[in-house]
Amino acid sequence: MVQVDLITGFLGAGKTTFLRRYAAYLTAQGHHVCILENDFGAVNVDAMLVQDLLGERCEIETISGGCDCDTHQRRMRTKLISMAMRGFDRVVVEPSGIFDVDEFFDVLRDEPLDRWYTLGNVFAVVDALLPETLSPQAEYILASEAASAGRILLSRSQLATQAQRESAIDHLKRALAACKCSRTLTEEDFLIKDWADLEDADLAALDACGYQHADCEKLCFDAHDAFGSAYFLELGLPRQQLEARIPSLFTDAACGRVLRVKGFVQDAAGWVELNATADGLTTAPIPAGQEVLIVIGEGLDKERIETVLRS
């Protein structure tokens, strides 16, 4: 059977950064890996960020675009069936940051996937700078992602104070309690370490963390109705202007509640990845990209967002 691992995490938590380290480790151990990237946007930005992993032992498949739950499950099922027939021994799934984990488990229980796949490890990436207040839907997503995790990775822990790290953990515990989760988190459930310092022994331990069985009271809503996205192709704005204006999206109530901004822009030196949450914006050079900006949040006003970006 093919082992499938799941990397979850709310918008902007850092799933793709961890995926890069984990997939590189698996291929170095001799595994033949396929990454399944599921992005909420019409353009799969995250898939572009792992292109350098492609090679003889690593391939990538994608599911892009928001759609209803049933359609999304059919797309995921079709992809997993195709991947099972191609000789991979490990599959790593990185869903969007607004993904209800129950959907993944439901798909794996379907014929013939229940005979072809075995669930290996479930990781939940939680931002050490997690916002203090989220909507009820976002709180549920946060809890559902952590409920079954074999290990919870606190991202950006090196940038947070001890008080901020403790606040993020307490927030996660409150979210689990709010949905009446049967799981109680302990210190051993967390990995709190600068990911740049992860060693093979750390990754080996993560590769053996497995998953937990936990029950939660389900909040019934369609994530694609609760959360929206605004796509901007070929805005034609310079990097400096985007870097200056994107933070304003998180404070301008007329834009809606912006949770994540990601995309690419090209300057004289080449392509640059833009990645922003309410806690700040980061940039990084990438070999190739596409002029696109995706804004994800709740109650978004696309026209107002574009006005802010161009002002």
Tab-separated table of N, CA, C and O in Angstrom, residues 12-103:
chain	number	residue	atom	x	y	z
A	12	GLY	N	-1.451	30.872	5.742
A	12	GLY	CA	-0.210	31.565	6.049
A	12	GLY	C	0.612	30.957	7.163
A	12	GLY	O	1.603	31.555	7.594
A	13	ALA	N	0.224	29.770	7.642
A	13	ALA	CA	0.941	29.182	8.779
A	13	ALA	C	2.346	28.714	8.413
A	13	ALA	O	3.217	28.623	9.276
A	14	GLY	N	2.574	28.373	7.143
A	14	GLY	CA	3.902	27.919	6.738
A	14	GLY	C	3.971	26.476	6.275
A	14	GLY	O	5.033	25.854	6.319
A	15	LYS	N	2.837	25.939	5.803
A	15	LYS	CA	2.801	24.539	5.370
A	15	LYS	C	3.812	24.245	4.266
A	15	LYS	O	4.508	23.227	4.292
A	16	THR	N	3.881	25.127	3.259
A	16	THR	CA	4.736	24.860	2.103
A	16	THR	C	6.208	24.863	2.501
A	16	THR	O	7.005	24.064	1.990
A	17	THR	N	6.580	25.739	3.428
A	17	THR	CA	7.967	25.774	3.908
A	17	THR	C	8.337	24.445	4.549
A	17	THR	O	9.411	23.888	4.292
A	18	PHE	N	7.443	23.926	5.391
A	18	PHE	CA	7.715	22.628	6.010
A	18	PHE	C	7.692	21.516	4.984
A	18	PHE	O	8.530	20.597	5.020
A	19	LEU	N	6.755	21.568	4.045
A	19	LEU	CA	6.667	20.550	2.999
A	19	LEU	C	7.990	20.409	2.260
A	19	LEU	O	8.433	19.291	1.955
A	20	ARG	N	8.628	21.515	1.953
A	20	ARG	CA	9.895	21.482	1.221
A	20	ARG	C	10.942	20.678	2.001
A	20	ARG	O	11.642	19.850	1.423
A	21	ARG	N	11.034	20.924	3.301
A	21	ARG	CA	12.013	20.196	4.113
A	21	ARG	C	11.660	18.710	4.206
A	21	ARG	O	12.521	17.841	4.101
A	22	TYR	N	10.380	18.432	4.412
A	22	TYR	CA	9.945	17.050	4.625
A	22	TYR	C	10.087	16.225	3.348
A	22	TYR	O	10.597	15.092	3.385
A	23	ALA	N	9.643	16.773	2.212
A	23	ALA	CA	9.743	16.035	0.950
A	23	ALA	C	11.196	15.799	0.564
A	23	ALA	O	11.552	14.725	0.051
A	24	ALA	N	12.067	16.785	0.789
A	24	ALA	CA	13.483	16.610	0.490
A	24	ALA	C	14.073	15.498	1.355
A	24	ALA	O	14.902	14.702	0.885
A	25	TYR	N	13.640	15.431	2.609
A	25	TYR	CA	14.106	14.358	3.495
A	25	TYR	C	13.652	12.988	2.985
A	25	TYR	O	14.443	12.034	2.936
A	26	LEU	N	12.379	12.885	2.588
A	26	LEU	CA	11.859	11.597	2.114
A	26	LEU	C	12.600	11.114	0.876
A	26	LEU	O	12.945	9.930	0.764
A	27	THR	N	12.845	12.006	-0.067
A	27	THR	CA	13.550	11.591	-1.284
A	27	THR	C	14.986	11.198	-0.963
A	27	THR	O	15.530	10.273	-1.575
A	28	ALA	N	15.599	11.874	0.001
A	28	ALA	CA	16.969	11.521	0.402
A	28	ALA	C	17.023	10.136	1.039
A	28	ALA	O	18.070	9.467	1.001
A	29	GLN	N	15.889	9.695	1.598
A	29	GLN	CA	15.819	8.351	2.175
A	29	GLN	C	15.505	7.291	1.129
A	29	GLN	O	15.373	6.108	1.455
A	30	GLY	N	15.374	7.699	-0.124
A	30	GLY	CA	15.141	6.752	-1.204
A	30	GLY	C	13.696	6.541	-1.589
A	30	GLY	O	13.401	5.691	-2.436
A	31	HIS	N	12.784	7.314	-1.011
A	31	HIS	CA	11.369	7.167	-1.345
A	31	HIS	C	11.056	7.817	-2.692
A	31	HIS	O	11.682	8.788	-3.090
A	32	HIS	N	10.072	7.248	-3.385
A	32	HIS	CA	9.548	7.834	-4.618
A	32	HIS	C	8.284	8.584	-4.224
A	32	HIS	O	7.263	7.980	-3.887
A	33	VAL	N	8.336	9.917	-4.226
A	33	VAL	CA	7.330	10.771	-3.604
A	33	VAL	C	6.519	11.510	-4.658
A	33	VAL	O	7.055	11.982	-5.659
A	34	CYS	N	5.223	11.630	-4.399
A	34	CYS	CA	4.388	12.535	-5.180
A	34	CYS	C	3.709	13.498	-4.216
A	34	CYS	O	3.124	13.084	-3.214
A	35	ILE	N	3.832	14.787	-4.511
A	35	ILE	CA	3.205	15.838	-3.717
A	35	ILE	C	1.897	16.230	-4.388
A	35	ILE	O	1.855	16.498	-5.577
A	36	LEU	N	0.822	16.248	-3.607
A	36	LEU	CA	-0.469	16.721	-4.111
A	36	LEU	C	-0.745	18.079	-3.490
A	36	LEU	O	-0.988	18.196	-2.280
A	37	GLU	N	-0.671	19.123	-4.307
A	37	GLU	CA	-0.895	20.490	-3.866
A	37	GLU	C	-2.341	20.896	-4.173
A	37	GLU	O	-2.789	20.782	-5.300
A	38	ASN	N	-3.029	21.358	-3.143
A	38	ASN	CA	-4.415	21.805	-3.307
A	38	ASN	C	-4.481	23.267	-2.889
A	38	ASN	O	-4.386	23.577	-1.709
A	39	ASP	N	-4.605	24.180	-3.843
A	39	ASP	CA	-4.634	25.606	-3.540
A	39	ASP	C	-6.040	26.137	-3.734
A	39	ASP	O	-6.749	25.738	-4.657
A	40	PHE	N	-6.440	27.058	-2.862
A	40	PHE	CA	-7.776	27.663	-2.942
A	40	PHE	C	-7.901	28.556	-4.171
A	40	PHE	O	-8.980	28.752	-4.698
A	41	GLY	N	-6.792	29.098	-4.643
A	41	GLY	CA	-6.831	30.018	-5.770
A	41	GLY	C	-6.925	29.323	-7.108
A	41	GLY	O	-6.631	28.133	-7.253
A	42	ALA	N	-7.334	30.076	-8.108
A	42	ALA	CA	-7.403	29.556	-9.468
A	42	ALA	C	-6.013	29.269	-10.019
A	42	ALA	O	-5.841	28.438	-10.911
A	43	VAL	N	-5.007	29.973	-9.492
A	43	VAL	CA	-3.611	29.713	-9.836
A	43	VAL	C	-2.965	29.068	-8.623
A	43	VAL	O	-3.028	29.600	-7.515
A	44	ASN	N	-2.349	27.900	-8.807
A	44	ASN	CA	-1.768	27.174	-7.683
A	44	ASN	C	-0.394	27.745	-7.365
A	44	ASN	O	0.628	27.281	-7.860
A	45	VAL	N	-0.375	28.768	-6.516
A	45	VAL	CA	0.868	29.442	-6.156
A	45	VAL	C	1.812	28.498	-5.432
A	45	VAL	O	3.020	28.468	-5.699
A	46	ASP	N	1.291	27.724	-4.485
A	46	ASP	CA	2.160	26.866	-3.689
A	46	ASP	C	2.895	25.836	-4.538
A	46	ASP	O	4.029	25.468	-4.248
A	47	ALA	N	2.241	25.343	-5.598
A	47	ALA	CA	2.902	24.366	-6.469
A	47	ALA	C	4.130	24.970	-7.133
A	47	ALA	O	5.128	24.282	-7.367
A	48	MET	N	4.079	26.266	-7.443
A	48	MET	CA	5.233	26.912	-8.048
A	48	MET	C	6.410	26.974	-7.087
A	48	MET	O	7.575	27.019	-7.507
A	49	LEU	N	6.121	26.961	-5.786
A	49	LEU	CA	7.167	27.117	-4.788
A	49	LEU	C	7.906	25.823	-4.493
A	49	LEU	O	8.893	25.826	-3.755
A	50	VAL	N	7.440	24.719	-5.028
A	50	VAL	CA	8.123	23.439	-4.797
A	50	VAL	C	8.662	22.835	-6.087
A	50	VAL	O	9.022	21.661	-6.130
A	51	GLN	N	8.718	23.631	-7.151
A	51	GLN	CA	9.175	23.120	-8.439
A	51	GLN	C	10.611	22.595	-8.377
A	51	GLN	O	10.977	21.674	-9.105
A	52	ASP	N	11.429	23.196	-7.515
A	52	ASP	CA	12.828	22.766	-7.453
A	52	ASP	C	12.983	21.373	-6.861
A	52	ASP	O	14.059	20.767	-6.949
A	53	LEU	N	11.920	20.829	-6.248
A	53	LEU	CA	11.982	19.475	-5.703
A	53	LEU	C	11.792	18.409	-6.775
A	53	LEU	O	12.080	17.234	-6.553
A	54	LEU	N	11.285	18.837	-7.935
A	54	LEU	CA	10.999	17.876	-8.998
A	54	LEU	C	12.262	17.153	-9.442
A	54	LEU	O	13.330	17.749	-9.565
A	55	GLY	N	12.121	15.871	-9.673
A	55	GLY	CA	13.256	15.069	-10.126
A	55	GLY	C	12.839	13.628	-10.280
A	55	GLY	O	11.644	13.297	-10.285
A	56	GLU	N	13.808	12.762	-10.347
A	56	GLU	CA	13.532	11.343	-10.573
A	56	GLU	C	12.696	10.747	-9.448
A	56	GLU	O	11.889	9.844	-9.675
A	57	ARG	N	12.856	11.273	-8.226
A	57	ARG	CA	12.166	10.694	-7.075
A	57	ARG	C	11.043	11.578	-6.531
A	57	ARG	O	10.484	11.288	-5.468
A	58	CYS	N	10.715	12.652	-7.210
A	58	CYS	CA	9.663	13.527	-6.702
A	58	CYS	C	8.883	14.140	-7.846
A	58	CYS	O	9.472	14.719	-8.770
A	59	GLU	N	7.558	14.026	-7.788
A	59	GLU	CA	6.669	14.631	-8.770
A	59	GLU	C	5.570	15.407	-8.053
A	59	GLU	O	5.362	15.242	-6.844
A	60	ILE	N	4.867	16.251	-8.781
A	60	ILE	CA	3.841	17.110	-8.190
A	60	ILE	C	2.560	17.010	-8.997
A	60	ILE	O	2.592	17.036	-10.227
A	61	GLU	N	1.437	16.894	-8.310
A	61	GLU	CA	0.111	16.996	-8.902
A	61	GLU	C	-0.626	18.135	-8.195
A	61	GLU	O	-0.331	18.452	-7.036
A	62	THR	N	-1.583	18.743	-8.876
A	62	THR	CA	-2.273	19.894	-8.291
A	62	THR	C	-3.783	19.792	-8.437
A	62	THR	O	-4.305	19.176	-9.370
A	63	ILE	N	-4.473	20.413	-7.479
A	63	ILE	CA	-5.902	20.691	-7.565
A	63	ILE	C	-6.030	22.180	-7.304
A	63	ILE	O	-5.582	22.668	-6.263
A	64	SER	N	-6.618	22.924	-8.223
A	64	SER	CA	-6.699	24.375	-8.076
A	64	SER	C	-8.135	24.851	-8.132
A	64	SER	O	-8.982	24.241	-8.785
A	65	GLY	N	-8.369	25.965	-7.442
A	65	GLY	CA	-9.649	26.641	-7.567
A	65	GLY	C	-10.652	26.231	-6.521
A	65	GLY	O	-10.731	25.077	-6.112
A	66	GLY	N	-11.417	27.199	-6.046
A	66	GLY	CA	-12.481	26.925	-5.096
A	66	GLY	C	-13.666	26.261	-5.784
A	66	GLY	O	-13.993	26.555	-6.923
A	67	CYS	N	-14.300	25.328	-5.099
A	67	CYS	CA	-15.483	24.650	-5.651
A	67	CYS	C	-16.249	24.068	-4.475
A	67	CYS	O	-15.789	24.096	-3.342
A	68	ASP	N	-17.424	23.526	-4.736
A	68	ASP	CA	-18.190	22.950	-3.645
A	68	ASP	C	-17.508	21.689	-3.137
A	68	ASP	O	-16.655	21.100	-3.798
A	69	CYS	N	-17.906	21.276	-1.929
A	69	CYS	CA	-17.237	20.162	-1.257
A	69	CYS	C	-17.286	18.872	-2.074
A	69	CYS	O	-16.292	18.169	-2.195
A	70	ASP	N	-18.448	18.545	-2.648
A	70	ASP	CA	-18.578	17.296	-3.403
A	70	ASP	C	-17.656	17.288	-4.623
A	70	ASP	O	-16.996	16.281	-4.910
A	71	THR	N	-17.619	18.405	-5.343
A	71	THR	CA	-16.747	18.484	-6.518
A	71	THR	C	-15.293	18.368	-6.102
A	71	THR	O	-14.491	17.681	-6.757
A	72	HIS	N	-14.937	19.022	-5.002
A	72	HIS	CA	-13.557	18.962	-4.536
A	72	HIS	C	-13.164	17.544	-4.158
A	72	HIS	O	-12.062	17.076	-4.469
A	73	GLN	N	-14.057	16.829	-3.475
A	73	GLN	CA	-13.757	15.445	-3.103
A	73	GLN	C	-13.561	14.580	-4.338
A	73	GLN	O	-12.683	13.708	-4.367
A	74	ARG	N	-14.375	14.789	-5.365
A	74	ARG	CA	-14.217	14.008	-6.595
A	74	ARG	C	-12.867	14.286	-7.247
A	74	ARG	O	-12.195	13.368	-7.729
A	75	ARG	N	-12.452	15.551	-7.251
A	75	ARG	CA	-11.152	15.892	-7.824
A	75	ARG	C	-10.014	15.231	-7.056
A	75	ARG	O	-9.065	14.694	-7.645
A	76	MET	N	-10.097	15.280	-5.722
A	76	MET	CA	-9.048	14.670	-4.917
A	76	MET	C	-9.023	13.161	-5.105
A	76	MET	O	-7.955	12.552	-5.225
A	77	ARG	N	-10.197	12.544	-5.140
A	77	ARG	CA	-10.274	11.096	-5.330
A	77	ARG	C	-9.655	10.701	-6.667
A	77	ARG	O	-8.879	9.734	-6.756
A	78	THR	N	-9.967	11.445	-7.723
A	78	THR	CA	-9.431	11.142	-9.052
A	78	THR	C	-7.920	11.255	-9.074
A	78	THR	O	-7.217	10.408	-9.647
A	79	LYS	N	-7.407	12.309	-8.445
A	79	LYS	CA	-5.956	12.486	-8.389
A	79	LYS	C	-5.287	11.340	-7.635
A	79	LYS	O	-4.264	10.798	-8.070
A	80	LEU	N	-5.837	10.953	-6.509
A	80	LEU	CA	-5.231	9.893	-5.698
A	80	LEU	C	-5.275	8.546	-6.417
A	80	LEU	O	-4.341	7.746	-6.320
A	81	ILE	N	-6.345	8.280	-7.145
A	81	ILE	CA	-6.413	7.039	-7.924
A	81	ILE	C	-5.305	7.020	-8.968
A	81	ILE	O	-4.581	6.030	-9.126
A	82	SER	N	-5.152	8.135	-9.674
A	82	SER	CA	-4.102	8.230	-10.694
A	82	SER	C	-2.714	8.050	-10.089
A	82	SER	O	-1.872	7.326	-10.630
A	83	MET	N	-2.475	8.666	-8.950
A	83	MET	CA	-1.162	8.596	-8.312
A	83	MET	C	-0.852	7.196	-7.809
A	83	MET	O	0.301	6.747	-7.849
A	84	ALA	N	-1.871	6.484	-7.336
A	84	ALA	CA	-1.653	5.127	-6.829
A	84	ALA	C	-1.209	4.176	-7.926
A	84	ALA	O	-0.574	3.151	-7.659
A	85	MET	N	-1.528	4.492	-9.167
A	85	MET	CA	-1.198	3.615	-10.295
A	85	MET	C	0.182	3.896	-10.888
A	85	MET	O	0.586	3.229	-11.834
A	86	ARG	N	0.889	4.883	-10.345
A	86	ARG	CA	2.119	5.330	-10.986
A	86	ARG	C	3.387	4.943	-10.243
A	86	ARG	O	4.474	5.429	-10.560
A	87	GLY	N	3.276	4.093	-9.243
A	87	GLY	CA	4.476	3.534	-8.634
A	87	GLY	C	5.079	4.323	-7.489
A	87	GLY	O	6.192	4.013	-7.038
A	88	PHE	N	4.380	5.343	-6.975
A	88	PHE	CA	4.902	6.064	-5.817
A	88	PHE	C	4.754	5.209	-4.569
A	88	PHE	O	3.801	4.454	-4.437
A	89	ASP	N	5.691	5.349	-3.639
A	89	ASP	CA	5.515	4.666	-2.361
A	89	ASP	C	5.148	5.637	-1.242
A	89	ASP	O	4.748	5.229	-0.167
A	90	ARG	N	5.260	6.948	-1.524
A	90	ARG	CA	4.821	7.955	-0.558
A	90	ARG	C	4.091	9.073	-1.294
A	90	ARG	O	4.532	9.537	-2.355
A	91	VAL	N	2.990	9.502	-0.713
A	91	VAL	CA	2.242	10.658	-1.216
A	91	VAL	C	2.120	11.647	-0.067
A	91	VAL	O	1.800	11.264	1.066
A	92	VAL	N	2.405	12.908	-0.348
A	92	VAL	CA	2.288	13.969	0.657
A	92	VAL	C	1.256	14.966	0.150
A	92	VAL	O	1.414	15.540	-0.931
A	93	VAL	N	0.205	15.166	0.915
A	93	VAL	CA	-0.889	16.057	0.524
A	93	VAL	C	-0.780	17.353	1.315
A	93	VAL	O	-0.733	17.339	2.556
A	94	GLU	N	-0.726	18.477	0.593
A	94	GLU	CA	-0.797	19.784	1.229
A	94	GLU	C	-2.068	20.471	0.751
A	94	GLU	O	-2.124	21.020	-0.344
A	95	PRO	N	-3.125	20.454	1.569
A	95	PRO	CA	-4.376	21.096	1.167
A	95	PRO	C	-4.316	22.600	1.404
A	95	PRO	O	-3.356	23.129	1.973
A	96	SER	N	-5.355	23.294	0.998
A	96	SER	CA	-5.427	24.735	1.228
A	96	SER	C	-5.553	25.004	2.723
A	96	SER	O	-5.867	24.111	3.522
A	97	GLY	N	-5.335	26.263	3.093
A	97	GLY	CA	-5.382	26.637	4.495
A	97	GLY	C	-6.772	26.724	5.077
A	97	GLY	O	-6.929	27.000	6.273
A	98	ILE	N	-7.809	26.474	4.291
A	98	ILE	CA	-9.191	26.483	4.797
A	98	ILE	C	-9.829	25.117	4.571
A	98	ILE	O	-11.004	24.996	4.282
A	99	PHE	N	-9.037	24.087	4.747
A	99	PHE	CA	-9.444	22.727	4.424
A	99	PHE	C	-9.981	22.031	5.662
A	99	PHE	O	-9.338	22.014	6.716
A	100	ASP	N	-11.166	21.446	5.553
A	100	ASP	CA	-11.738	20.636	6.628
A	100	ASP	C	-11.145	19.235	6.519
A	100	ASP	O	-11.390	18.518	5.552
A	101	VAL	N	-10.364	18.840	7.510
A	101	VAL	CA	-9.612	17.583	7.446
A	101	VAL	C	-10.529	16.375	7.304
A	101	VAL	O	-10.138	15.353	6.728
A	102	ASP	N	-11.749	16.469	7.805
A	102	ASP	CA	-12.682	15.345	7.673
A	102	ASP	C	-12.870	14.959	6.203
A	102	ASP	O	-13.098	13.782	5.891
A	103	GLU	N	-12.787	15.928	5.315
A	103	GLU	CA	-12.948	15.653	3.895
A	103	GLU	C	-11.866	14.695	3.402
A	103	GLU	O	-12.126	13.790	2.602
